[in-house]
mmCIF file of C-alpha atoms in Angstrom:
data_model
loop_
_atom_site.group_PDB
_atom_site.id
_atom_site.type_symbol
_atom_site.label_atom_id
_atom_site.label_comp_id
_atom_site.label_asym_id
_atom_site.label_seq_id
_atom_site.Cartn_x
_atom_site.Cartn_y
_atom_site.Cartn_z
ATOM 1 C CA UNK Z 84 -0.099 -0.126 -0.016
ATOM 2 C CA UNK Z 85 1.443 3.561 -0.737
ATOM 3 C CA UNK Z 86 2.688 5.549 2.265
ATOM 4 C CA UNK Z 87 1.748 9.223 2.278
ATOM 5 C CA UNK Z 88 4.801 11.112 3.483
ATOM 6 C CA UNK Z 89 4.563 14.793 4.863
ATOM 7 C CA UNK Z 90 6.065 17.434 6.741
ATOM 8 C CA UNK Z 91 4.485 19.639 9.397
ATOM 9 C CA UNK Z 92 4.459 23.295 8.381
ATOM 10 C CA UNK Z 93 4.274 26.511 10.385
ATOM 11 C CA UNK Z 94 0.733 27.960 10.973
ATOM 12 C CA UNK Z 95 -0.268 30.535 8.247
ATOM 13 C CA UNK Z 96 -3.369 32.986 8.301
ATOM 14 C CA UNK Z 97 -6.387 31.466 7.206
ATOM 15 C CA UNK Z 98 -7.392 31.864 3.491
ATOM 16 C CA UNK Z 99 -11.249 32.048 2.787
ATOM 17 C CA UNK Z 100 -12.847 29.988 0.036
ATOM 18 C CA UNK Z 101 -16.472 28.648 -0.906
ATOM 19 C CA UNK Z 102 -18.062 25.603 0.639
ATOM 20 C CA UNK Z 103 -20.809 24.138 -1.442
ATOM 21 C CA UNK Z 104 -21.955 21.168 1.241
ATOM 22 C CA UNK Z 105 -23.965 21.347 4.100
ATOM 23 C CA UNK Z 106 -25.573 19.197 6.743
ATOM 24 C CA UNK Z 107 -27.154 19.188 10.159
ATOM 25 C CA UNK Z 108 -25.895 18.470 13.472
ATOM 26 C CA UNK Z 109 -26.724 15.763 15.992
ATOM 27 C CA UNK Z 110 -26.575 14.827 19.718
ATOM 28 C CA UNK Z 111 -23.489 12.641 20.841
ATOM 29 C CA UNK Z 112 -23.912 9.134 21.971
ATOM 30 C CA UNK Z 113 -21.275 6.587 23.179
ATOM 31 C CA UNK Z 114 -18.523 5.313 20.785
ATOM 32 C CA UNK Z 115 -18.304 2.111 19.205
ATOM 33 C CA UNK Z 116 -15.306 -0.141 18.795
ATOM 34 C CA UNK Z 117 -13.005 0.620 15.719
ATOM 35 C CA UNK Z 118 -13.579 -2.283 13.586
ATOM 36 C CA UNK Z 119 -11.598 -1.170 10.408
ATOM 37 C CA UNK Z 120 -8.564 -3.397 9.543
ATOM 38 C CA UNK Z 121 -5.352 -1.818 10.606
ATOM 39 C CA UNK Z 122 -3.644 -3.328 7.568
ATOM 40 C CA UNK Z 123 -5.811 -0.865 5.282
ATOM 41 C CA UNK Z 124 -5.116 2.272 7.355
ATOM 42 C CA UNK Z 125 -3.115 4.699 5.116
ATOM 43 C CA UNK Z 126 -0.976 7.118 6.623
ATOM 44 C CA UNK Z 127 -3.306 10.087 7.888
ATOM 45 C CA UNK Z 128 -2.382 13.657 8.846
ATOM 46 C CA UNK Z 129 -4.092 14.126 12.099
ATOM 47 C CA UNK Z 130 -5.667 17.638 13.126
ATOM 48 C CA UNK Z 131 -2.441 18.801 15.045
ATOM 49 C CA UNK Z 132 -0.362 18.227 11.883
ATOM 50 C CA UNK Z 133 -2.365 20.904 10.135
ATOM 51 C CA UNK Z 134 -2.909 23.125 13.357
ATOM 52 C CA UNK Z 135 -6.371 22.728 13.368
ATOM 53 C CA UNK Z 136 -8.326 25.542 15.566
ATOM 54 C CA UNK Z 137 -9.677 23.619 18.474
ATOM 55 C CA UNK Z 138 -10.845 26.657 20.350
ATOM 56 C CA UNK Z 139 -14.306 27.086 18.752
ATOM 57 C CA UNK Z 140 -14.736 23.392 18.180
ATOM 58 C CA UNK Z 141 -18.094 22.461 20.327
ATOM 59 C CA UNK Z 142 -17.841 19.279 22.440
ATOM 60 C CA UNK Z 143 -19.967 16.301 21.800
ATOM 61 C CA UNK Z 144 -18.751 13.980 19.030
ATOM 62 C CA UNK Z 145 -21.350 11.786 17.453
ATOM 63 C CA UNK Z 146 -20.336 8.173 16.982
ATOM 64 C CA UNK Z 147 -21.871 5.705 14.666
ATOM 65 C CA UNK Z 148 -21.694 1.855 14.859
ATOM 66 C CA UNK Z 149 -20.968 1.265 11.036
ATOM 67 C CA UNK Z 150 -19.910 2.914 7.814
ATOM 68 C CA UNK Z 151 -21.952 1.643 5.047
ATOM 69 C CA UNK Z 152 -21.156 4.180 2.481
ATOM 70 C CA UNK Z 153 -18.826 7.049 1.522
ATOM 71 C CA UNK Z 154 -19.473 10.373 0.065
ATOM 72 C CA UNK Z 155 -17.159 11.990 -2.051
ATOM 73 C CA UNK Z 156 -17.183 15.893 -2.306
ATOM 74 C CA UNK Z 157 -14.796 18.952 -3.497
ATOM 75 C CA UNK Z 158 -14.192 21.910 -1.724
ATOM 76 C CA UNK Z 159 -14.532 24.027 -4.740
ATOM 77 C CA UNK Z 160 -11.353 26.147 -4.123
ATOM 78 C CA UNK Z 161 -8.498 26.813 -6.639
ATOM 79 C CA UNK Z 162 -6.314 23.674 -7.591
ATOM 80 C CA UNK Z 163 -3.106 25.452 -7.859
ATOM 81 C CA UNK Z 164 -1.922 25.206 -4.251
ATOM 82 C CA UNK Z 165 1.373 24.125 -2.745
ATOM 83 C CA UNK Z 166 0.824 20.856 -0.911
ATOM 84 C CA UNK Z 167 3.267 21.537 1.610
ATOM 85 C CA UNK Z 168 3.008 25.389 1.957
ATOM 86 C CA UNK Z 169 -0.960 26.185 1.355
ATOM 87 C CA UNK Z 170 -2.748 23.072 2.505
ATOM 88 C CA UNK Z 171 -2.784 23.514 6.374
ATOM 89 C CA UNK Z 172 -3.908 27.197 6.125
ATOM 90 C CA UNK Z 173 -6.677 25.994 3.635
ATOM 91 C CA UNK Z 174 -7.800 23.488 6.022
ATOM 92 C CA UNK Z 175 -8.077 25.963 8.946
ATOM 93 C CA UNK Z 176 -9.972 28.031 6.655
ATOM 94 C CA UNK Z 177 -12.264 25.416 5.821
ATOM 95 C CA UNK Z 178 -12.766 24.479 9.469
ATOM 96 C CA UNK Z 179 -13.224 27.927 10.620
ATOM 97 C CA UNK Z 180 -16.170 28.565 7.792
ATOM 98 C CA UNK Z 181 -17.851 25.367 8.822
ATOM 99 C CA UNK Z 182 -18.083 26.637 12.269
ATOM 100 C CA UNK Z 183 -19.150 30.222 11.120
ATOM 101 C CA UNK Z 184 -22.295 28.174 9.520
ATOM 102 C CA UNK Z 185 -23.247 26.862 12.774
ATOM 103 C CA UNK Z 186 -21.823 23.376 12.647
ATOM 104 C CA UNK Z 187 -19.879 22.195 15.596
ATOM 105 C CA UNK Z 188 -16.617 21.375 13.786
ATOM 106 C CA UNK Z 189 -15.234 20.668 10.381
ATOM 107 C CA UNK Z 190 -18.114 18.862 8.461
ATOM 108 C CA UNK Z 191 -15.709 16.302 6.397
ATOM 109 C CA UNK Z 192 -14.278 13.399 7.898
ATOM 110 C CA UNK Z 193 -11.227 13.415 5.777
ATOM 111 C CA UNK Z 194 -9.801 15.867 3.349
ATOM 112 C CA UNK Z 195 -7.331 14.699 0.505
ATOM 113 C CA UNK Z 196 -4.996 17.082 -1.153
ATOM 114 C CA UNK Z 197 -3.725 17.011 -5.078
ATOM 115 C CA UNK Z 198 -0.625 15.308 -3.975
ATOM 116 C CA UNK Z 199 -2.248 12.449 -2.338
ATOM 117 C CA UNK Z 200 -2.080 13.708 1.293
ATOM 118 C CA UNK Z 201 -4.779 12.420 3.602
ATOM 119 C CA UNK Z 202 -5.740 14.716 6.557
ATOM 120 C CA UNK Z 203 -8.214 14.012 9.531
ATOM 121 C CA UNK Z 204 -11.136 16.379 9.278
ATOM 122 C CA UNK Z 205 -13.662 16.255 11.902
ATOM 123 C CA UNK Z 206 -12.363 15.421 15.230
ATOM 124 C CA UNK Z 207 -11.499 11.731 15.839
ATOM 125 C CA UNK Z 208 -12.457 10.472 12.264
ATOM 126 C CA UNK Z 209 -9.137 8.948 12.293
ATOM 127 C CA UNK Z 210 -9.399 6.676 15.331
ATOM 128 C CA UNK Z 211 -13.536 6.150 15.328
ATOM 129 C CA UNK Z 212 -16.649 6.115 12.926
ATOM 130 C CA UNK Z 213 -17.401 9.741 13.851
ATOM 131 C CA UNK Z 214 -20.627 11.071 12.313
ATOM 132 C CA UNK Z 215 -19.883 14.027 9.833
ATOM 133 C CA UNK Z 216 -21.834 17.086 8.522
ATOM 134 C CA UNK Z 217 -21.191 16.432 4.978
ATOM 135 C CA UNK Z 218 -24.353 14.706 3.185
ATOM 136 C CA UNK Z 219 -27.492 16.211 4.512
ATOM 137 C CA UNK Z 220 -29.775 13.462 5.246
ATOM 138 C CA UNK Z 221 -27.119 10.744 4.911
ATOM 139 C CA UNK Z 222 -24.978 11.425 7.681
ATOM 140 C CA UNK Z 223 -25.387 8.601 9.488
ATOM 141 C CA UNK Z 224 -23.338 5.333 9.155
ATOM 142 C CA UNK Z 225 -21.310 7.248 6.214
ATOM 143 C CA UNK Z 226 -17.885 8.865 5.907
ATOM 144 C CA UNK Z 227 -17.432 12.342 4.028
ATOM 145 C CA UNK Z 228 -14.190 12.578 2.005
ATOM 146 C CA UNK Z 229 -13.374 16.238 0.443
ATOM 147 C CA UNK Z 230 -11.058 16.657 -2.406
ATOM 148 C CA UNK Z 231 -9.452 19.932 -1.965
ATOM 149 C CA UNK Z 232 -9.966 21.845 -5.175
ATOM 150 C CA UNK Z 233 -12.575 22.266 -7.898
ATOM 151 C CA UNK Z 234 -13.108 19.347 -10.125
ATOM 152 C CA UNK Z 235 -15.967 20.533 -12.240
ATOM 153 C CA UNK Z 236 -16.030 19.409 -15.986
ATOM 154 C CA UNK Z 237 -12.978 20.053 -18.112
ATOM 155 C CA UNK Z 238 -10.532 19.632 -14.804
ATOM 156 C CA UNK Z 239 -8.357 16.805 -14.379
ATOM 157 C CA UNK Z 240 -8.264 14.960 -11.076
ATOM 158 C CA UNK Z 241 -4.712 14.051 -10.042
ATOM 159 C CA UNK Z 242 -4.169 10.286 -9.717
ATOM 160 C CA UNK Z 243 -2.647 10.646 -6.207
ATOM 161 C CA UNK Z 244 -5.884 12.286 -4.939
ATOM 162 C CA UNK Z 245 -7.944 9.368 -6.504
ATOM 163 C CA UNK Z 246 -5.629 7.102 -4.936
ATOM 164 C CA UNK Z 247 -5.933 8.523 -1.497
ATOM 165 C CA UNK Z 248 -9.680 8.572 -1.716
ATOM 166 C CA UNK Z 249 -9.837 4.858 -2.578
ATOM 167 C CA UNK Z 250 -7.329 4.227 0.467
ATOM 168 C CA UNK Z 251 -9.883 5.825 2.770
ATOM 169 C CA UNK Z 252 -12.694 4.013 1.356
ATOM 170 C CA UNK Z 253 -11.001 0.762 1.263
ATOM 171 C CA UNK Z 254 -10.064 1.111 5.077
ATOM 172 C CA UNK Z 255 -13.221 3.016 6.452
ATOM 173 C CA UNK Z 256 -16.126 0.926 4.695
ATOM 174 C CA UNK Z 257 -17.383 -2.097 7.050
ATOM 175 C CA UNK Z 258 -15.969 -5.246 6.171
ATOM 176 C CA UNK Z 259 -18.826 -6.864 4.723
ATOM 177 C CA UNK Z 260 -19.509 -3.704 2.264
ATOM 178 C CA UNK Z 261 -18.236 -4.326 -1.174
ATOM 179 C CA UNK Z 262 -16.766 -1.007 -2.466
ATOM 180 C CA UNK Z 263 -18.127 -2.058 -5.996
ATOM 181 C CA UNK Z 264 -21.592 -2.607 -4.694
ATOM 182 C CA UNK Z 265 -24.663 -0.884 -3.655
ATOM 183 C CA UNK Z 266 -26.102 -0.443 -0.171
ATOM 184 C CA UNK Z 267 -29.437 0.755 1.138
ATOM 185 C CA UNK Z 268 -29.572 3.922 3.061
ATOM 186 C CA UNK Z 269 -32.447 5.615 4.783
ATOM 187 C CA UNK Z 270 -32.900 9.620 4.591
ATOM 188 C CA UNK Z 271 -33.070 11.149 7.850
ATOM 189 C CA UNK Z 272 -34.606 14.435 7.011
ATOM 190 C CA UNK Z 273 -36.557 16.413 4.010
ATOM 191 C CA UNK Z 274 -33.521 18.423 2.907
ATOM 192 C CA UNK Z 275 -31.741 16.059 0.738
ATOM 193 C CA UNK Z 276 -33.001 14.775 -2.467
ATOM 194 C CA UNK Z 277 -35.341 12.108 -0.754
ATOM 195 C CA UNK Z 278 -38.159 12.924 1.936
ATOM 196 C CA UNK Z 279 -37.395 11.748 5.345
ATOM 197 C CA UNK Z 280 -37.796 7.944 5.867
ATOM 198 C CA UNK Z 281 -37.246 7.074 2.085
ATOM 199 C CA UNK Z 282 -34.951 4.162 1.592
ATOM 200 C CA UNK Z 283 -32.369 4.477 -1.344
ATOM 201 C CA UNK Z 284 -30.277 2.218 -2.920
ATOM 202 C CA UNK Z 285 -26.782 3.965 -3.381
ATOM 203 C CA UNK Z 286 -23.288 3.001 -4.560
ATOM 204 C CA UNK Z 287 -21.008 2.289 -1.609
ATOM 205 C CA UNK Z 288 -18.825 4.909 -2.755
ATOM 206 C CA UNK Z 289 -21.001 7.620 -3.919
ATOM 207 C CA UNK Z 290 -21.105 11.434 -5.067
ATOM 208 C CA UNK Z 291 -22.573 14.175 -2.911
ATOM 209 C CA UNK Z 292 -24.810 14.764 -5.847
ATOM 210 C CA UNK Z 293 -26.327 11.521 -5.458
ATOM 211 C CA UNK Z 294 -28.254 12.485 -2.263
ATOM 212 C CA UNK Z 295 -28.307 16.363 -2.658
ATOM 213 C CA UNK Z 296 -29.149 18.998 -5.156
ATOM 214 C CA UNK Z 297 -25.530 19.863 -5.828
ATOM 215 C CA UNK Z 298 -23.086 19.550 -8.429
ATOM 216 C CA UNK Z 299 -20.498 18.476 -5.793
ATOM 217 C CA UNK Z 300 -17.906 16.757 -6.520
ATOM 218 C CA UNK Z 301 -17.850 18.353 -9.616
ATOM 219 C CA UNK Z 302 -18.285 16.447 -12.987
ATOM 220 C CA UNK Z 303 -14.851 15.532 -13.523
ATOM 221 C CA UNK Z 304 -14.342 13.975 -10.110
ATOM 222 C CA UNK Z 305 -17.873 12.185 -10.288
ATOM 223 C CA UNK Z 306 -16.628 10.857 -13.539
ATOM 224 C CA UNK Z 307 -13.929 9.049 -12.136
ATOM 225 C CA UNK Z 308 -15.778 7.456 -9.160
ATOM 226 C CA UNK Z 309 -15.779 4.047 -11.016
ATOM 227 C CA UNK Z 310 -12.089 3.948 -11.032
ATOM 228 C CA UNK Z 311 -12.031 4.888 -7.273
ATOM 229 C CA UNK Z 312 -14.463 2.058 -6.653
ATOM 230 C CA UNK Z 313 -12.074 -0.270 -8.557
ATOM 231 C CA UNK Z 314 -9.125 0.624 -6.709
ATOM 232 C CA UNK Z 315 -10.766 0.307 -3.418
ATOM 233 C CA UNK Z 316 -11.850 -2.949 -4.021
ATOM 234 C CA UNK Z 317 -8.222 -4.013 -5.400
ATOM 235 C CA UNK Z 318 -6.629 -2.678 -2.151
ATOM 236 C CA UNK Z 319 -9.189 -4.929 -0.126
ATOM 237 C CA UNK Z 320 -8.377 -7.990 -1.943
ATOM 238 C CA UNK Z 321 -4.695 -7.334 -1.797
ATOM 239 C CA UNK Z 322 -4.874 -6.869 1.959
ATOM 240 C CA UNK Z 323 -7.067 -10.143 2.023
ATOM 241 C CA UNK Z 324 -4.332 -12.069 0.069
ATOM 242 C CA UNK Z 325 -1.430 -10.846 2.265
ATOM 243 C CA UNK Z 326 -3.105 -11.975 5.378
#
């Protein structure tokens, strides 16, 4: 499995950019055990590594007992950033933007950069199944992964970024969920594409637009999701073969 190498960089002033994804907040409950295979865990840059602003994060994490699906997003900011110099301040800006919207923390569980770096988003996501605020109506038992950039039609999604998304999906999806398969999820409110209580069959690795009125994660990244599914399935096969 590919390892991500990174160097911590000093904190820089936050840079504002647009965020196109939204979701509600939830009360906390007791955490469940982390059942995801250690052998599939990629290198993750934790919140301390990108100098997350912890002072405004509200207490009360919400833990789920499974991960049935992954939703892929993009953050809709420029793609020409420097992965070492710019990403930490961009993540702080993203966190501050989400908190300013009234959320209790950064909404995405993980963020990936164009060089393939994987960053812990919402507090605790690297260790537990923490409920994010990324796909309104479908936050329960899912993980939100945001690609740092804008990947609308005509853009090219870097291969290291796609590989990183696949690595998170292979690791975080429940062992009985096939990355190439479908899952049944139930909408939790009326703000998504589906009325509250509606059961929906979705790809285990889906785009945000599949459940919400948005173009997120951009047409280019959405078109690459079949590749991501294949890569995630291959990672699981390799891990099973290697024991």
